[in-house]
């Protein structure tokens, strides 16, 4: 992990227009939407075999999960094509859109970085399936689709779905047709442009969802529900759009808003009086509230919730920027060390009058101080975060370093997968009740491995912050 100054030249170009559905999509004059994308220049990267201990564990998890997702899970779910030649996703809700987008990303990383295991399905057939998912998710976005039954987009979580699908598309860009590339770009631009209308208080526009759980004056904007994850996944989409299309007419606006959302995401009360300037933003004057405690704790679903203290979305910013040979905004790192310390060393009261830490010494077990409304078993979630914390040096406050915890948690995750011949993780909903639990393991392990690949690349560390 490197810290250095980033230099980006954003060219200003005349805007043309591509109208899709009711959304105006800006492109450079004389260019199709897909031609705005700067493909990943794979010739500038070396190799990473993943033979170190952390790499081996992460690689095993990704190989297992991706072969399940693009293999039997795909075959059982996507059994028909619609009349227009795209897959029938089954609607426009989260389960119908986010899950195939996550599958597409985990499979794309596995295929592109040489992790995919073809034991039951060849890499060629897996690639065909992956492209089908990528192109279908993009084609069903409102920017490309006027069918009210299948059109998705412009919603609370849809920027995250677009990020997953757009990242998968960028990795597999050489496999997509010109038409499908255009649809990917239309999707990304439409989602990204929404956020440029927001300000220091509101996510989009001048009303509605605020950027904070607690306002600067101490009043509650959304009691019991931190906005860390919403801000970070919205920022992830903006970071991807900027990395893929640095010369787009909206790139400067995307980049500015990208940094603002990262600063807001992990703001602590102490930051509200901190005169420091991060990525051009003075904390004390710009911030209008906070999302995490000064002690690093995060409240979500009305609970002090360790699952929402997994700040992997911010740490994944370096991987997105690294593929474009850029550095990610250092704002994405801010306060991660405090949050990790709150997982590892902070002690919380127990029901028997004692205290306990979230991370259990010499164990993969997790203590949830106020319970966990999602289930009992999340070793892979924490293991992926541990890997990213270790890669990017965010464990400076803890006594036992992230690499130790990564081994404990990811060994437990591998043991969960070893129960099933097809490589999937979960046995039942009591372990994890989220309907996209397998896909979550896929993207967590995939993006962790991508960060390891960039950090340990034979051509030099490609992950940096500025």
Tab-separated table of C-alpha atoms in Angstrom:
chain	number	residue	atom	x	y	z
A	1	UNK	CA	0.000	0.000	0.000
A	2	UNK	CA	1.431	3.341	-1.053
A	3	UNK	CA	0.605	6.945	-0.286
A	4	UNK	CA	1.484	9.424	-2.990
A	5	UNK	CA	0.164	12.413	-4.814
A	6	UNK	CA	-2.210	11.664	-7.665
A	7	UNK	CA	-2.210	13.638	-10.871
A	8	UNK	CA	-5.236	13.545	-13.072
A	9	UNK	CA	-5.872	15.622	-16.150
A	10	UNK	CA	-9.580	15.850	-16.831
A	11	UNK	CA	-10.200	17.097	-20.327
A	12	UNK	CA	-13.247	19.258	-20.927
A	13	UNK	CA	-15.076	18.157	-24.026
A	14	UNK	CA	-18.244	19.278	-25.730
A	15	UNK	CA	-21.307	17.311	-24.725
A	16	UNK	CA	-23.505	15.359	-27.046
A	17	UNK	CA	-26.554	13.483	-25.912
A	18	UNK	CA	-27.900	9.988	-25.890
A	19	UNK	CA	-31.440	9.831	-24.613
A	20	UNK	CA	-32.358	6.535	-23.021
A	21	UNK	CA	-35.703	6.096	-21.364
A	22	UNK	CA	-36.305	9.542	-19.828
A	23	UNK	CA	-32.684	10.130	-18.779
A	24	UNK	CA	-30.193	12.370	-20.548
A	25	UNK	CA	-26.779	10.709	-20.840
A	26	UNK	CA	-23.855	13.036	-21.663
A	27	UNK	CA	-21.031	11.812	-23.876
A	28	UNK	CA	-18.105	13.445	-25.599
A	29	UNK	CA	-18.936	14.938	-28.963
A	30	UNK	CA	-18.753	12.362	-31.724
A	31	UNK	CA	-18.372	9.376	-29.367
A	32	UNK	CA	-20.725	6.568	-28.470
A	33	UNK	CA	-21.208	5.949	-24.745
A	34	UNK	CA	-18.975	2.872	-24.783
A	35	UNK	CA	-16.163	4.773	-26.464
A	36	UNK	CA	-15.932	6.993	-23.381
A	37	UNK	CA	-14.460	4.115	-21.391
A	38	UNK	CA	-10.728	3.685	-21.024
A	39	UNK	CA	-10.300	-0.100	-20.906
A	40	UNK	CA	-8.006	-1.608	-18.304
A	41	UNK	CA	-4.496	-1.765	-19.740
A	42	UNK	CA	-3.550	-5.246	-18.621
A	43	UNK	CA	-0.108	-4.941	-20.241
A	44	UNK	CA	0.983	-2.597	-17.438
A	45	UNK	CA	0.382	-5.240	-14.786
A	46	UNK	CA	2.509	-8.185	-13.895
A	47	UNK	CA	1.395	-11.306	-12.100
A	48	UNK	CA	0.381	-12.434	-8.634
A	49	UNK	CA	0.185	-16.159	-8.006
A	50	UNK	CA	-1.517	-15.940	-4.622
A	51	UNK	CA	0.957	-18.383	-3.100
A	52	UNK	CA	1.450	-16.457	0.152
A	53	UNK	CA	-0.690	-17.702	3.038
A	54	UNK	CA	-3.277	-14.921	2.889
A	55	UNK	CA	-3.418	-15.167	-0.879
A	56	UNK	CA	-3.921	-18.933	-0.757
A	57	UNK	CA	-6.829	-18.653	1.656
A	58	UNK	CA	-8.554	-15.848	-0.246
A	59	UNK	CA	-7.973	-17.622	-3.542
A	60	UNK	CA	-9.514	-20.834	-2.187
A	61	UNK	CA	-12.628	-19.027	-0.979
A	62	UNK	CA	-13.066	-17.204	-4.293
A	63	UNK	CA	-12.443	-20.329	-6.375
A	64	UNK	CA	-15.020	-22.268	-4.377
A	65	UNK	CA	-17.705	-19.597	-4.333
A	66	UNK	CA	-17.331	-18.429	-7.928
A	67	UNK	CA	-17.596	-21.942	-9.360
A	68	UNK	CA	-20.774	-22.453	-7.356
A	69	UNK	CA	-22.322	-19.130	-8.352
A	70	UNK	CA	-21.586	-19.298	-12.080
A	71	UNK	CA	-22.141	-23.068	-12.124
A	72	UNK	CA	-25.078	-24.749	-10.363
A	73	UNK	CA	-26.564	-21.550	-8.910
A	74	UNK	CA	-26.687	-19.930	-12.357
A	75	UNK	CA	-28.060	-23.070	-13.992
A	76	UNK	CA	-30.916	-23.375	-11.516
A	77	UNK	CA	-31.878	-19.688	-11.574
A	78	UNK	CA	-31.438	-18.434	-15.129
A	79	UNK	CA	-33.358	-20.961	-17.184
A	80	UNK	CA	-34.950	-18.752	-19.836
A	81	UNK	CA	-34.292	-15.848	-22.158
A	82	UNK	CA	-36.728	-13.021	-22.751
A	83	UNK	CA	-37.891	-12.171	-26.277
A	84	UNK	CA	-35.153	-9.534	-26.641
A	85	UNK	CA	-32.368	-12.078	-26.102
A	86	UNK	CA	-31.500	-11.135	-22.524
A	87	UNK	CA	-31.882	-13.354	-19.487
A	88	UNK	CA	-35.110	-13.341	-17.537
A	89	UNK	CA	-34.002	-11.939	-14.169
A	90	UNK	CA	-37.428	-12.292	-12.604
A	91	UNK	CA	-38.192	-8.638	-11.959
A	92	UNK	CA	-36.523	-5.450	-10.799
A	93	UNK	CA	-36.218	-5.843	-7.031
A	94	UNK	CA	-32.971	-6.340	-5.132
A	95	UNK	CA	-33.053	-10.124	-5.372
A	96	UNK	CA	-33.576	-9.961	-9.138
A	97	UNK	CA	-30.820	-7.432	-9.867
A	98	UNK	CA	-28.235	-7.233	-7.101
A	99	UNK	CA	-27.649	-10.985	-6.955
A	100	UNK	CA	-26.767	-11.492	-10.638
A	101	UNK	CA	-24.597	-8.366	-10.498
A	102	UNK	CA	-22.667	-9.787	-7.532
A	103	UNK	CA	-22.333	-13.147	-9.268
A	104	UNK	CA	-21.025	-11.391	-12.367
A	105	UNK	CA	-18.351	-9.537	-10.407
A	106	UNK	CA	-17.089	-12.500	-8.403
A	107	UNK	CA	-16.921	-14.658	-11.539
A	108	UNK	CA	-15.249	-11.876	-13.562
A	109	UNK	CA	-12.471	-11.490	-10.983
A	110	UNK	CA	-11.956	-15.246	-10.756
A	111	UNK	CA	-11.856	-15.647	-14.530
A	112	UNK	CA	-9.674	-12.622	-15.227
A	113	UNK	CA	-7.107	-13.276	-12.498
A	114	UNK	CA	-6.729	-17.004	-13.116
A	115	UNK	CA	-8.554	-18.176	-9.983
A	116	UNK	CA	-11.569	-19.829	-11.613
A	117	UNK	CA	-11.844	-23.598	-11.071
A	118	UNK	CA	-13.258	-25.318	-14.208
A	119	UNK	CA	-13.895	-28.641	-12.491
A	120	UNK	CA	-17.589	-28.711	-13.489
A	121	UNK	CA	-17.864	-25.909	-16.064
A	122	UNK	CA	-15.214	-24.794	-18.530
A	123	UNK	CA	-13.786	-21.292	-18.312
A	124	UNK	CA	-15.197	-20.592	-21.794
A	125	UNK	CA	-18.722	-21.522	-20.727
A	126	UNK	CA	-18.329	-19.645	-17.450
A	127	UNK	CA	-17.294	-16.575	-19.444
A	128	UNK	CA	-20.382	-16.868	-21.644
A	129	UNK	CA	-22.595	-17.024	-18.582
A	130	UNK	CA	-20.796	-14.104	-16.965
A	131	UNK	CA	-21.232	-11.926	-20.041
A	132	UNK	CA	-24.927	-12.861	-20.130
A	133	UNK	CA	-25.345	-11.596	-16.577
A	134	UNK	CA	-23.388	-8.383	-17.166
A	135	UNK	CA	-25.226	-7.423	-20.332
A	136	UNK	CA	-28.669	-8.311	-18.957
A	137	UNK	CA	-28.326	-6.320	-15.738
A	138	UNK	CA	-27.201	-3.255	-17.712
A	139	UNK	CA	-29.900	-3.677	-20.366
A	140	UNK	CA	-32.626	-3.736	-17.721
A	141	UNK	CA	-31.587	-0.421	-16.173
A	142	UNK	CA	-33.959	2.515	-16.658
A	143	UNK	CA	-31.361	4.252	-18.792
A	144	UNK	CA	-31.819	1.497	-21.382
A	145	UNK	CA	-35.263	0.117	-20.643
A	146	UNK	CA	-38.780	1.597	-20.454
A	147	UNK	CA	-40.586	-1.586	-19.363
A	148	UNK	CA	-42.046	-0.835	-15.933
A	149	UNK	CA	-41.997	-4.520	-15.015
A	150	UNK	CA	-38.255	-4.993	-15.476
A	151	UNK	CA	-36.704	-1.488	-15.394
A	152	UNK	CA	-34.609	-0.813	-12.283
A	153	UNK	CA	-32.543	2.152	-11.144
A	154	UNK	CA	-32.558	5.499	-9.322
A	155	UNK	CA	-33.331	3.839	-6.002
A	156	UNK	CA	-31.923	3.745	-2.490
A	157	UNK	CA	-29.456	0.918	-3.166
A	158	UNK	CA	-29.270	0.811	-6.962
A	159	UNK	CA	-25.915	2.585	-7.202
A	160	UNK	CA	-24.418	-0.456	-5.461
A	161	UNK	CA	-25.983	-2.829	-7.982
A	162	UNK	CA	-24.666	-0.667	-10.814
A	163	UNK	CA	-21.211	-0.650	-9.232
A	164	UNK	CA	-21.104	-4.453	-9.094
A	165	UNK	CA	-22.255	-4.825	-12.681
A	166	UNK	CA	-20.098	-1.973	-13.984
A	167	UNK	CA	-16.972	-3.313	-12.300
A	168	UNK	CA	-17.643	-6.760	-13.770
A	169	UNK	CA	-18.161	-5.182	-17.193
A	170	UNK	CA	-14.889	-3.257	-17.008
A	171	UNK	CA	-13.004	-6.430	-16.141
A	172	UNK	CA	-14.651	-8.267	-19.047
A	173	UNK	CA	-14.738	-5.291	-21.439
A	174	UNK	CA	-13.106	-7.200	-24.292
A	175	UNK	CA	-15.932	-9.763	-24.173
A	176	UNK	CA	-18.790	-7.259	-24.512
A	177	UNK	CA	-20.340	-6.091	-27.787
A	178	UNK	CA	-20.400	-2.387	-28.650
A	179	UNK	CA	-24.125	-2.297	-27.920
A	180	UNK	CA	-23.701	-3.856	-24.503
A	181	UNK	CA	-20.818	-1.515	-23.675
A	182	UNK	CA	-23.068	1.444	-24.466
A	183	UNK	CA	-25.726	0.098	-22.121
A	184	UNK	CA	-23.227	-0.378	-19.313
A	185	UNK	CA	-22.109	3.235	-19.670
A	186	UNK	CA	-25.686	4.533	-19.823
A	187	UNK	CA	-26.386	2.688	-16.569
A	188	UNK	CA	-23.289	4.040	-14.816
A	189	UNK	CA	-23.747	7.625	-15.965
A	190	UNK	CA	-27.412	7.721	-15.005
A	191	UNK	CA	-26.672	6.424	-11.508
A	192	UNK	CA	-23.618	8.652	-10.998
A	193	UNK	CA	-25.256	11.872	-12.137
A	194	UNK	CA	-27.902	11.644	-9.404
A	195	UNK	CA	-25.352	12.225	-6.680
A	196	UNK	CA	-23.819	15.362	-8.164
A	197	UNK	CA	-27.036	17.190	-7.249
A	198	UNK	CA	-26.480	16.643	-3.525
A	199	UNK	CA	-24.683	18.828	-0.995
A	200	UNK	CA	-23.050	18.671	2.436
A	201	UNK	CA	-26.354	17.693	4.058
A	202	UNK	CA	-28.320	15.645	1.538
A	203	UNK	CA	-27.285	12.642	-0.546
A	204	UNK	CA	-29.267	13.699	-3.606
A	205	UNK	CA	-30.747	17.137	-4.237
A	206	UNK	CA	-31.686	19.481	-1.399
A	207	UNK	CA	-34.046	17.267	0.577
A	208	UNK	CA	-34.661	13.636	1.446
A	209	UNK	CA	-31.989	11.294	2.779
A	210	UNK	CA	-29.292	13.031	4.785
A	211	UNK	CA	-25.626	12.003	4.782
A	212	UNK	CA	-25.507	11.452	8.538
A	213	UNK	CA	-27.127	9.542	11.366
A	214	UNK	CA	-26.550	12.392	13.832
A	215	UNK	CA	-26.547	16.063	12.873
A	216	UNK	CA	-23.948	18.551	13.994
A	217	UNK	CA	-26.354	20.007	16.574
A	218	UNK	CA	-26.787	16.552	18.146
A	219	UNK	CA	-30.271	15.875	16.812
A	220	UNK	CA	-30.989	12.609	15.023
A	221	UNK	CA	-31.338	12.513	11.251
A	222	UNK	CA	-32.047	8.770	11.274
A	223	UNK	CA	-32.045	7.239	14.742
A	224	UNK	CA	-30.322	3.880	14.953
A	225	UNK	CA	-29.197	3.769	11.336
A	226	UNK	CA	-25.739	4.983	10.388
A	227	UNK	CA	-25.226	6.143	6.800
A	228	UNK	CA	-21.744	4.689	6.474
A	229	UNK	CA	-22.702	1.986	4.011
A	230	UNK	CA	-25.026	4.111	1.846
A	231	UNK	CA	-22.394	6.823	1.496
A	232	UNK	CA	-19.657	4.299	0.778
A	233	UNK	CA	-21.560	2.343	-1.861
A	234	UNK	CA	-22.663	5.584	-3.556
A	235	UNK	CA	-19.028	6.719	-3.496
A	236	UNK	CA	-17.944	3.360	-4.942
A	237	UNK	CA	-20.148	3.954	-7.984
A	238	UNK	CA	-18.761	7.470	-8.454
A	239	UNK	CA	-15.188	6.193	-8.084
A	240	UNK	CA	-15.804	3.518	-10.702
A	241	UNK	CA	-17.387	5.952	-13.168
A	242	UNK	CA	-14.453	8.349	-12.744
A	243	UNK	CA	-11.877	5.577	-13.140
A	244	UNK	CA	-13.518	4.139	-16.241
A	245	UNK	CA	-14.328	7.479	-17.895
A	246	UNK	CA	-11.795	10.100	-16.746
A	247	UNK	CA	-12.477	12.310	-19.788
A	248	UNK	CA	-16.258	12.236	-19.546
A	249	UNK	CA	-17.891	15.692	-19.314
A	250	UNK	CA	-19.217	14.831	-15.849
A	251	UNK	CA	-15.983	13.317	-14.528
A	252	UNK	CA	-14.965	16.382	-12.526
A	253	UNK	CA	-18.346	16.555	-10.837
A	254	UNK	CA	-18.266	12.812	-10.122
A	255	UNK	CA	-14.782	13.074	-8.637
A	256	UNK	CA	-15.743	15.972	-6.376
A	257	UNK	CA	-18.839	14.233	-5.069
A	258	UNK	CA	-16.900	10.976	-4.695
A	259	UNK	CA	-14.555	12.604	-2.177
A	260	UNK	CA	-17.388	14.337	-0.342
A	261	UNK	CA	-19.285	11.099	0.237
A	262	UNK	CA	-16.155	9.340	1.467
A	263	UNK	CA	-15.505	12.123	3.977
A	264	UNK	CA	-19.116	12.032	5.195
A	265	UNK	CA	-19.282	8.225	5.396
A	266	UNK	CA	-16.960	7.704	8.352
A	267	UNK	CA	-17.262	11.077	10.061
A	268	UNK	CA	-16.939	10.998	13.871
A	269	UNK	CA	-18.171	13.707	16.284
A	270	UNK	CA	-14.531	14.710	16.811
A	271	UNK	CA	-14.248	15.525	13.113
A	272	UNK	CA	-16.875	18.252	13.408
A	273	UNK	CA	-14.344	20.514	15.118
A	274	UNK	CA	-11.278	19.204	13.330
A	275	UNK	CA	-9.803	21.867	10.995
A	276	UNK	CA	-7.888	19.263	8.941
A	277	UNK	CA	-8.383	19.237	5.185
A	278	UNK	CA	-8.843	15.826	3.515
A	279	UNK	CA	-8.888	15.639	-0.289
A	280	UNK	CA	-9.610	19.353	-0.437
A	281	UNK	CA	-12.447	19.234	2.123
A	282	UNK	CA	-12.051	20.975	5.501
A	283	UNK	CA	-13.748	18.709	7.999
A	284	UNK	CA	-14.924	21.295	10.529
A	285	UNK	CA	-16.572	23.537	7.953
A	286	UNK	CA	-17.984	21.022	5.468
A	287	UNK	CA	-19.294	18.204	7.683
A	288	UNK	CA	-22.846	18.630	8.986
A	289	UNK	CA	-22.974	15.491	11.101
A	290	UNK	CA	-21.432	12.134	11.961
A	291	UNK	CA	-21.968	8.428	11.291
A	292	UNK	CA	-19.695	6.559	13.696
A	293	UNK	CA	-18.834	7.034	17.346
A	294	UNK	CA	-15.583	8.586	18.469
A	295	UNK	CA	-14.765	5.113	19.794
A	296	UNK	CA	-15.221	3.570	16.336
A	297	UNK	CA	-18.568	1.906	16.966
A	298	UNK	CA	-21.320	1.846	14.343
A	299	UNK	CA	-25.074	1.733	15.003
A	300	UNK	CA	-27.332	0.092	12.423
A	301	UNK	CA	-30.740	-1.562	12.649
A	302	UNK	CA	-30.946	0.012	16.082
A	303	UNK	CA	-28.032	-2.089	17.333
A	304	UNK	CA	-24.359	-1.598	17.975
A	305	UNK	CA	-23.712	-3.796	14.963
A	306	UNK	CA	-20.299	-5.378	14.200
A	307	UNK	CA	-21.418	-6.397	10.694
A	308	UNK	CA	-21.782	-2.715	9.811
A	309	UNK	CA	-18.304	-2.032	11.188
A	310	UNK	CA	-16.904	-3.993	8.245
A	311	UNK	CA	-15.769	-1.034	6.134
A	312	UNK	CA	-14.674	-3.073	3.126
A	313	UNK	CA	-16.418	-0.790	0.636
A	314	UNK	CA	-14.086	2.078	1.505
A	315	UNK	CA	-10.940	-0.044	1.369
A	316	UNK	CA	-11.983	-1.470	-2.017
A	317	UNK	CA	-11.596	2.034	-3.472
A	318	UNK	CA	-7.879	1.368	-3.996
A	319	UNK	CA	-8.629	-1.605	-6.238
A	320	UNK	CA	-10.949	0.396	-8.488
A	321	UNK	CA	-8.474	3.256	-8.813
A	322	UNK	CA	-5.543	0.871	-9.191
A	323	UNK	CA	-7.035	-0.721	-12.309
A	324	UNK	CA	-6.977	2.770	-13.851
A	325	UNK	CA	-3.393	3.337	-12.660
A	326	UNK	CA	-4.595	5.996	-10.227
A	327	UNK	CA	-4.554	6.457	-6.468
A	328	UNK	CA	-7.775	6.371	-4.463
A	329	UNK	CA	-8.808	9.320	-2.257
A	330	UNK	CA	-7.238	8.958	1.178
A	331	UNK	CA	-10.609	9.969	2.626
A	332	UNK	CA	-11.670	6.345	2.111
A	333	UNK	CA	-9.212	5.297	4.845
A	334	UNK	CA	-10.302	7.858	7.383
A	335	UNK	CA	-11.203	6.448	10.809
A	336	UNK	CA	-10.984	2.829	9.638
A	337	UNK	CA	-8.286	2.277	12.255
A	338	UNK	CA	-10.661	3.386	15.038
A	339	UNK	CA	-13.408	1.092	13.768
A	340	UNK	CA	-11.026	-1.862	13.561
A	341	UNK	CA	-9.814	-1.169	17.072
A	342	UNK	CA	-13.440	-1.241	18.222
A	343	UNK	CA	-13.743	-4.732	16.729
A	344	UNK	CA	-10.494	-6.067	18.153
A	345	UNK	CA	-9.695	-4.410	21.487
A	346	UNK	CA	-12.684	-2.445	22.780
A	347	UNK	CA	-14.556	-4.234	25.568
A	348	UNK	CA	-18.351	-4.313	25.739
A	349	UNK	CA	-20.638	-5.282	28.636
A	350	UNK	CA	-22.054	-8.806	28.665
A	351	UNK	CA	-25.311	-10.112	30.113
A	352	UNK	CA	-23.531	-11.705	33.074
A	353	UNK	CA	-21.956	-8.448	34.225
A	354	UNK	CA	-18.568	-8.969	32.584
A	355	UNK	CA	-17.043	-7.564	29.423
A	356	UNK	CA	-15.990	-9.021	26.100
A	357	UNK	CA	-14.425	-8.064	22.775
A	358	UNK	CA	-16.127	-8.528	19.402
A	359	UNK	CA	-13.155	-10.493	18.065
A	360	UNK	CA	-12.583	-13.478	20.355
A	361	UNK	CA	-8.920	-14.256	21.216
A	362	UNK	CA	-7.518	-17.236	19.313
A	363	UNK	CA	-10.949	-17.928	17.810
A	364	UNK	CA	-13.055	-17.217	14.750
A	365	UNK	CA	-16.078	-16.600	16.975
A	366	UNK	CA	-17.681	-13.153	17.008
A	367	UNK	CA	-19.338	-11.512	20.019
A	368	UNK	CA	-22.305	-9.311	19.101
A	369	UNK	CA	-22.797	-6.918	22.051
A	370	UNK	CA	-26.467	-6.264	21.261
A	371	UNK	CA	-27.210	-9.281	19.088
A	372	UNK	CA	-27.180	-9.868	15.332
A	373	UNK	CA	-30.425	-9.733	13.379
A	374	UNK	CA	-28.864	-11.375	10.298
A	375	UNK	CA	-27.803	-14.729	11.736
A	376	UNK	CA	-24.911	-16.485	13.415
A	377	UNK	CA	-22.162	-17.187	10.872
A	378	UNK	CA	-20.127	-14.491	9.115
A	379	UNK	CA	-16.521	-15.650	9.177
A	380	UNK	CA	-15.982	-14.781	5.506
A	381	UNK	CA	-17.308	-11.256	5.968
A	382	UNK	CA	-14.813	-10.514	8.721
A	383	UNK	CA	-11.986	-12.420	7.015
A	384	UNK	CA	-12.310	-10.347	3.869
A	385	UNK	CA	-12.201	-7.144	5.900
A	386	UNK	CA	-9.210	-8.375	7.885
A	387	UNK	CA	-7.329	-8.986	4.633
A	388	UNK	CA	-8.057	-5.459	3.377
A	389	UNK	CA	-7.112	-3.891	6.730
A	390	UNK	CA	-3.816	-5.767	6.630
A	391	UNK	CA	-3.079	-4.851	3.007
A	392	UNK	CA	-3.732	-1.166	3.601
A	393	UNK	CA	-2.121	-0.881	7.034
A	394	UNK	CA	-5.194	0.071	9.038
A	395	UNK	CA	-4.387	-2.108	12.073
A	396	UNK	CA	-1.976	0.267	13.779
A	397	UNK	CA	-4.104	0.683	16.910
A	398	UNK	CA	-4.689	-3.003	17.683
A	399	UNK	CA	-2.597	-5.386	19.731
A	400	UNK	CA	-3.215	-8.433	17.550
A	401	UNK	CA	-2.703	-7.557	13.894
A	402	UNK	CA	-5.206	-8.044	11.082
A	403	UNK	CA	-3.201	-10.842	9.440
A	404	UNK	CA	-3.729	-13.007	12.523
A	405	UNK	CA	-7.472	-12.398	12.488
A	406	UNK	CA	-7.647	-12.981	8.739
A	407	UNK	CA	-6.237	-16.469	9.195
A	408	UNK	CA	-8.675	-17.319	11.961
A	409	UNK	CA	-11.707	-16.018	10.115
A	410	UNK	CA	-10.837	-17.240	6.625
A	411	UNK	CA	-9.841	-20.699	7.861
A	412	UNK	CA	-13.324	-20.875	9.378
A	413	UNK	CA	-14.842	-19.671	6.097
A	414	UNK	CA	-12.999	-22.389	4.147
A	415	UNK	CA	-14.285	-24.967	6.630
A	416	UNK	CA	-17.845	-23.802	5.950
A	417	UNK	CA	-17.336	-24.314	2.217
A	418	UNK	CA	-15.741	-27.726	2.783
A	419	UNK	CA	-19.131	-28.989	3.968
A	420	UNK	CA	-20.481	-28.756	0.405
A	421	UNK	CA	-19.109	-30.457	-2.690
A	422	UNK	CA	-20.146	-27.580	-4.957
A	423	UNK	CA	-18.168	-25.019	-2.920
A	424	UNK	CA	-20.978	-22.894	-1.477
A	425	UNK	CA	-20.877	-21.618	2.094
A	426	UNK	CA	-24.148	-21.712	3.979
A	427	UNK	CA	-26.223	-24.642	5.219
A	428	UNK	CA	-29.364	-22.732	6.213
A	429	UNK	CA	-30.908	-19.332	6.836
A	430	UNK	CA	-30.183	-19.406	10.553
A	431	UNK	CA	-26.502	-19.089	9.690
A	432	UNK	CA	-27.250	-16.095	7.447
A	433	UNK	CA	-30.763	-14.993	6.550
A	434	UNK	CA	-29.829	-12.646	3.681
A	435	UNK	CA	-31.102	-14.020	0.371
A	436	UNK	CA	-27.855	-13.037	-1.336
A	437	UNK	CA	-25.549	-14.590	1.239
A	438	UNK	CA	-23.615	-16.747	-1.240
A	439	UNK	CA	-23.187	-13.830	-3.632
A	440	UNK	CA	-21.903	-11.698	-0.754
A	441	UNK	CA	-19.172	-14.232	-0.046
A	442	UNK	CA	-18.359	-14.156	-3.760
A	443	UNK	CA	-17.827	-10.402	-3.988
A	444	UNK	CA	-16.118	-10.116	-0.599
A	445	UNK	CA	-13.535	-12.754	-1.519
A	446	UNK	CA	-13.280	-11.482	-5.090
A	447	UNK	CA	-12.563	-7.876	-4.190
A	448	UNK	CA	-10.182	-8.949	-1.423
A	449	UNK	CA	-8.283	-11.061	-3.920
A	450	UNK	CA	-8.210	-8.208	-6.445
A	451	UNK	CA	-6.619	-6.004	-3.763
A	452	UNK	CA	-4.062	-8.720	-2.977
A	453	UNK	CA	-3.363	-9.050	-6.726
A	454	UNK	CA	-2.718	-5.324	-7.052
A	455	UNK	CA	-0.749	-5.049	-3.821
A	456	UNK	CA	1.476	-8.041	-4.549
A	457	UNK	CA	1.800	-7.511	-8.278
A	458	UNK	CA	5.142	-8.474	-9.820
A	459	UNK	CA	5.170	-5.130	-11.639
A	460	UNK	CA	5.041	-3.292	-8.312
A	461	UNK	CA	2.348	-2.359	-5.792
A	462	UNK	CA	-0.552	-0.888	-7.770
A	463	UNK	CA	-2.690	0.083	-4.769
A	464	UNK	CA	-2.162	3.630	-3.515
A	465	UNK	CA	-3.912	6.511	-1.775
A	466	UNK	CA	-3.664	10.253	-2.277
